[in-house]
């Protein structure tokens, strides 16, 4: 395992700097969840049953993995710009409000997409748990559980970045994705015997 890049990224998250932060960390977690689904799918190709095309699952998981990594970079850049604009001192308050609103829009775009992406990865994981290679079931479970955490954190970030407009539909959509991903995680936890479906032990 090559840990140099991982160590560098984790150290950057922990540094006294605004980015990378929660958005980038969540995006990397989403990439890992997609990679787990991708791996489980690869071990399932040729071993599955039913009508599900596991080759398509692998292709989609691979795409989501790469997209999540791009979102990690995009989030860091967007949030750095957002912080820089908020720290600016300008003589025109109206212009400052406009600039801050635009920056918030950009900063909210990444977690908005990330919430939807995480929900899709959770769905792939559930399908692999149900009909995939049973030897990779734990990896598919991990993909679902990680995805639920990502969707939840993404929903929080969307709400925070768009706090000036609590009625923004993107907040509601991100929360919907988080709720559905959490439900998927609960089903997985129940199947593993960690909780009773519908409640805790």
mmCIF file of C-alpha atoms in Angstrom:
data_model
loop_
_atom_site.group_PDB
_atom_site.id
_atom_site.type_symbol
_atom_site.label_atom_id
_atom_site.label_comp_id
_atom_site.label_asym_id
_atom_site.label_seq_id
_atom_site.Cartn_x
_atom_site.Cartn_y
_atom_site.Cartn_z
ATOM 1 C CA UNK A 1 0.000 0.000 0.000
ATOM 2 C CA UNK A 2 1.338 3.441 -0.984
ATOM 3 C CA UNK A 3 0.685 5.655 2.015
ATOM 4 C CA UNK A 4 2.783 8.720 1.141
ATOM 5 C CA UNK A 5 -0.008 10.434 -0.760
ATOM 6 C CA UNK A 6 -2.565 9.480 1.864
ATOM 7 C CA UNK A 7 -0.381 10.818 4.667
ATOM 8 C CA UNK A 8 0.197 14.059 2.790
ATOM 9 C CA UNK A 9 -3.518 14.604 2.204
ATOM 10 C CA UNK A 10 -4.477 13.755 5.789
ATOM 11 C CA UNK A 11 -1.794 16.109 7.092
ATOM 12 C CA UNK A 12 -3.134 18.854 4.816
ATOM 13 C CA UNK A 13 -6.642 18.350 6.190
ATOM 14 C CA UNK A 14 -5.301 18.667 9.728
ATOM 15 C CA UNK A 15 -3.248 21.762 8.984
ATOM 16 C CA UNK A 16 -4.121 25.292 10.120
ATOM 17 C CA UNK A 17 -5.631 26.200 6.745
ATOM 18 C CA UNK A 18 -9.197 26.556 5.440
ATOM 19 C CA UNK A 19 -8.750 23.877 2.769
ATOM 20 C CA UNK A 20 -8.755 20.996 2.247
ATOM 21 C CA UNK A 21 -11.549 20.569 4.758
ATOM 22 C CA UNK A 22 -14.812 18.725 5.189
ATOM 23 C CA UNK A 23 -15.802 18.859 1.541
ATOM 24 C CA UNK A 24 -12.539 17.501 0.178
ATOM 25 C CA UNK A 25 -12.318 14.871 2.917
ATOM 26 C CA UNK A 26 -15.879 13.758 2.168
ATOM 27 C CA UNK A 27 -15.129 13.586 -1.544
ATOM 28 C CA UNK A 28 -12.101 11.373 -0.924
ATOM 29 C CA UNK A 29 -14.245 9.154 1.302
ATOM 30 C CA UNK A 30 -16.769 8.938 -1.535
ATOM 31 C CA UNK A 31 -13.985 7.914 -3.915
ATOM 32 C CA UNK A 32 -12.978 5.149 -1.507
ATOM 33 C CA UNK A 33 -16.583 3.976 -1.226
ATOM 34 C CA UNK A 34 -16.882 3.869 -5.014
ATOM 35 C CA UNK A 35 -13.571 2.001 -5.239
ATOM 36 C CA UNK A 36 -14.862 -0.624 -2.810
ATOM 37 C CA UNK A 37 -17.991 -1.071 -4.913
ATOM 38 C CA UNK A 38 -15.828 -1.239 -8.016
ATOM 39 C CA UNK A 39 -13.656 -3.955 -6.480
ATOM 40 C CA UNK A 40 -16.662 -5.948 -5.306
ATOM 41 C CA UNK A 41 -18.131 -5.659 -8.781
ATOM 42 C CA UNK A 42 -14.944 -6.846 -10.474
ATOM 43 C CA UNK A 43 -14.902 -9.969 -8.301
ATOM 44 C CA UNK A 44 -18.548 -10.527 -9.170
ATOM 45 C CA UNK A 45 -18.311 -10.344 -12.964
ATOM 46 C CA UNK A 46 -18.880 -13.875 -14.209
ATOM 47 C CA UNK A 47 -20.081 -15.072 -10.801
ATOM 48 C CA UNK A 48 -23.381 -13.237 -10.378
ATOM 49 C CA UNK A 49 -26.897 -14.295 -11.178
ATOM 50 C CA UNK A 50 -30.028 -12.548 -12.380
ATOM 51 C CA UNK A 51 -30.309 -9.713 -14.855
ATOM 52 C CA UNK A 52 -27.901 -7.270 -13.235
ATOM 53 C CA UNK A 53 -24.919 -6.465 -15.432
ATOM 54 C CA UNK A 54 -22.010 -6.301 -13.041
ATOM 55 C CA UNK A 55 -19.757 -5.018 -15.809
ATOM 56 C CA UNK A 56 -21.958 -1.931 -15.903
ATOM 57 C CA UNK A 57 -21.732 -1.659 -12.114
ATOM 58 C CA UNK A 58 -17.942 -1.729 -12.340
ATOM 59 C CA UNK A 59 -17.891 0.916 -15.078
ATOM 60 C CA UNK A 60 -20.225 3.182 -13.165
ATOM 61 C CA UNK A 61 -18.335 2.764 -9.896
ATOM 62 C CA UNK A 62 -15.065 3.560 -11.677
ATOM 63 C CA UNK A 63 -16.595 6.725 -13.135
ATOM 64 C CA UNK A 64 -17.947 7.804 -9.726
ATOM 65 C CA UNK A 65 -14.552 7.139 -8.127
ATOM 66 C CA UNK A 66 -12.786 9.427 -10.583
ATOM 67 C CA UNK A 67 -15.500 12.066 -10.358
ATOM 68 C CA UNK A 68 -15.286 12.100 -6.566
ATOM 69 C CA UNK A 69 -11.537 12.704 -6.720
ATOM 70 C CA UNK A 70 -12.078 15.630 -9.077
ATOM 71 C CA UNK A 71 -14.672 17.011 -6.669
ATOM 72 C CA UNK A 72 -12.100 16.870 -3.873
ATOM 73 C CA UNK A 73 -9.842 19.222 -5.833
ATOM 74 C CA UNK A 74 -12.734 21.428 -6.922
ATOM 75 C CA UNK A 75 -13.958 21.780 -3.350
ATOM 76 C CA UNK A 76 -10.580 22.896 -2.046
ATOM 77 C CA UNK A 77 -10.252 25.567 -4.738
ATOM 78 C CA UNK A 78 -13.852 26.742 -4.330
ATOM 79 C CA UNK A 79 -13.635 27.029 -0.578
ATOM 80 C CA UNK A 80 -10.295 28.836 -0.678
ATOM 81 C CA UNK A 81 -11.881 31.398 -3.010
ATOM 82 C CA UNK A 82 -14.908 31.669 -0.743
ATOM 83 C CA UNK A 83 -12.763 32.367 2.318
ATOM 84 C CA UNK A 84 -10.646 34.895 0.421
ATOM 85 C CA UNK A 85 -13.732 36.826 -0.684
ATOM 86 C CA UNK A 86 -15.199 36.841 2.806
ATOM 87 C CA UNK A 87 -11.960 38.291 4.156
ATOM 88 C CA UNK A 88 -11.858 41.095 1.626
ATOM 89 C CA UNK A 89 -12.540 44.634 2.767
ATOM 90 C CA UNK A 90 -14.318 46.652 0.083
ATOM 91 C CA UNK A 91 -15.867 50.092 0.009
ATOM 92 C CA UNK A 92 -19.031 48.932 -1.762
ATOM 93 C CA UNK A 93 -21.200 46.783 0.565
ATOM 94 C CA UNK A 94 -23.591 45.852 -2.245
ATOM 95 C CA UNK A 95 -20.718 44.572 -4.382
ATOM 96 C CA UNK A 96 -19.367 42.652 -1.398
ATOM 97 C CA UNK A 97 -22.728 40.947 -0.832
ATOM 98 C CA UNK A 98 -22.902 39.964 -4.490
ATOM 99 C CA UNK A 99 -19.363 38.584 -4.450
ATOM 100 C CA UNK A 100 -20.032 36.596 -1.289
ATOM 101 C CA UNK A 101 -23.281 35.206 -2.689
ATOM 102 C CA UNK A 102 -21.503 34.087 -5.867
ATOM 103 C CA UNK A 103 -18.698 32.492 -3.874
ATOM 104 C CA UNK A 104 -21.222 30.667 -1.694
ATOM 105 C CA UNK A 105 -22.950 29.350 -4.810
ATOM 106 C CA UNK A 106 -19.685 27.941 -6.110
ATOM 107 C CA UNK A 107 -18.769 26.479 -2.714
ATOM 108 C CA UNK A 108 -22.183 24.773 -2.482
ATOM 109 C CA UNK A 109 -21.942 23.192 -5.932
ATOM 110 C CA UNK A 110 -19.452 20.498 -4.962
ATOM 111 C CA UNK A 111 -21.249 19.124 -1.868
ATOM 112 C CA UNK A 112 -24.538 19.294 -3.780
ATOM 113 C CA UNK A 113 -23.151 16.952 -6.416
ATOM 114 C CA UNK A 114 -21.359 14.899 -3.794
ATOM 115 C CA UNK A 115 -24.588 14.126 -1.929
ATOM 116 C CA UNK A 116 -26.131 12.729 -5.100
ATOM 117 C CA UNK A 117 -22.969 10.822 -5.997
ATOM 118 C CA UNK A 118 -22.786 9.233 -2.554
ATOM 119 C CA UNK A 119 -26.396 8.090 -2.777
ATOM 120 C CA UNK A 120 -25.674 6.421 -6.113
ATOM 121 C CA UNK A 121 -22.633 4.634 -4.690
ATOM 122 C CA UNK A 122 -24.764 3.429 -1.771
ATOM 123 C CA UNK A 123 -27.223 2.004 -4.285
ATOM 124 C CA UNK A 124 -24.480 0.153 -6.132
ATOM 125 C CA UNK A 125 -23.217 -1.234 -2.839
ATOM 126 C CA UNK A 126 -26.650 -2.503 -1.862
ATOM 127 C CA UNK A 127 -27.076 -4.266 -5.185
ATOM 128 C CA UNK A 128 -23.716 -5.946 -4.745
ATOM 129 C CA UNK A 129 -24.622 -7.023 -1.209
ATOM 130 C CA UNK A 130 -27.835 -8.597 -2.461
ATOM 131 C CA UNK A 131 -26.641 -10.380 -5.609
ATOM 132 C CA UNK A 132 -22.882 -9.949 -5.865
ATOM 133 C CA UNK A 133 -20.001 -12.208 -4.938
ATOM 134 C CA UNK A 134 -20.640 -13.166 -1.286
ATOM 135 C CA UNK A 135 -16.908 -13.160 -0.547
ATOM 136 C CA UNK A 136 -16.891 -9.394 -1.197
ATOM 137 C CA UNK A 137 -20.036 -8.701 0.812
ATOM 138 C CA UNK A 138 -18.184 -6.928 3.623
ATOM 139 C CA UNK A 139 -16.514 -4.584 1.121
ATOM 140 C CA UNK A 140 -19.874 -3.765 -0.452
ATOM 141 C CA UNK A 141 -21.242 -3.116 3.036
ATOM 142 C CA UNK A 142 -18.364 -0.754 3.741
ATOM 143 C CA UNK A 143 -19.139 1.091 0.504
ATOM 144 C CA UNK A 144 -22.721 1.674 1.621
ATOM 145 C CA UNK A 145 -21.806 2.759 5.146
ATOM 146 C CA UNK A 146 -19.099 5.140 3.921
ATOM 147 C CA UNK A 147 -21.457 6.588 1.331
ATOM 148 C CA UNK A 148 -24.092 7.326 3.960
ATOM 149 C CA UNK A 149 -21.553 9.271 6.005
ATOM 150 C CA UNK A 150 -20.500 11.215 2.909
ATOM 151 C CA UNK A 151 -24.079 12.087 1.969
ATOM 152 C CA UNK A 152 -24.763 13.291 5.497
ATOM 153 C CA UNK A 153 -21.694 15.507 5.642
ATOM 154 C CA UNK A 154 -22.398 16.848 2.148
ATOM 155 C CA UNK A 155 -25.924 17.834 3.186
ATOM 156 C CA UNK A 156 -24.517 19.757 6.152
ATOM 157 C CA UNK A 157 -22.029 21.571 3.901
ATOM 158 C CA UNK A 158 -24.703 22.523 1.387
ATOM 159 C CA UNK A 159 -26.892 23.970 4.144
ATOM 160 C CA UNK A 160 -23.976 25.899 5.639
ATOM 161 C CA UNK A 161 -22.805 27.334 2.322
ATOM 162 C CA UNK A 162 -26.343 28.400 1.407
ATOM 163 C CA UNK A 163 -27.266 29.602 4.895
ATOM 164 C CA UNK A 164 -28.331 32.974 3.501
ATOM 165 C CA UNK A 165 -31.222 31.252 1.722
ATOM 166 C CA UNK A 166 -32.608 28.405 3.806
ATOM 167 C CA UNK A 167 -35.347 27.858 1.240
ATOM 168 C CA UNK A 168 -32.907 26.946 -1.529
ATOM 169 C CA UNK A 169 -34.075 23.697 -3.141
ATOM 170 C CA UNK A 170 -30.528 22.346 -3.206
ATOM 171 C CA UNK A 171 -30.598 22.120 0.576
ATOM 172 C CA UNK A 172 -33.748 20.004 0.461
ATOM 173 C CA UNK A 173 -32.308 17.794 -2.298
ATOM 174 C CA UNK A 174 -29.052 17.212 -0.429
ATOM 175 C CA UNK A 175 -31.010 16.303 2.699
ATOM 176 C CA UNK A 176 -33.135 13.891 0.664
ATOM 177 C CA UNK A 177 -29.990 12.172 -0.607
ATOM 178 C CA UNK A 178 -28.591 12.016 2.913
ATOM 179 C CA UNK A 179 -31.806 10.537 4.268
ATOM 180 C CA UNK A 180 -31.995 7.872 1.547
ATOM 181 C CA UNK A 181 -28.324 6.956 1.962
ATOM 182 C CA UNK A 182 -28.828 6.714 5.731
ATOM 183 C CA UNK A 183 -31.774 4.384 5.148
ATOM 184 C CA UNK A 184 -29.566 2.194 2.960
ATOM 185 C CA UNK A 185 -26.937 2.131 5.718
ATOM 186 C CA UNK A 186 -29.590 1.170 8.261
ATOM 187 C CA UNK A 187 -30.705 -1.729 6.078
ATOM 188 C CA UNK A 188 -27.122 -2.910 5.793
ATOM 189 C CA UNK A 189 -26.551 -2.583 9.539
ATOM 190 C CA UNK A 190 -29.736 -4.521 10.193
ATOM 191 C CA UNK A 191 -28.670 -7.263 7.767
ATOM 192 C CA UNK A 192 -25.353 -7.517 9.591
ATOM 193 C CA UNK A 193 -27.145 -7.806 12.905
ATOM 194 C CA UNK A 194 -25.669 -4.544 14.178
ATOM 195 C CA UNK A 195 -29.109 -3.065 14.782
ATOM 196 C CA UNK A 196 -32.681 -4.205 14.526
ATOM 197 C CA UNK A 197 -34.296 -2.805 11.397
ATOM 198 C CA UNK A 198 -36.230 0.286 12.354
ATOM 199 C CA UNK A 199 -34.355 0.924 15.597
ATOM 200 C CA UNK A 200 -31.359 0.167 17.779
ATOM 201 C CA UNK A 201 -30.778 -2.875 19.899
#
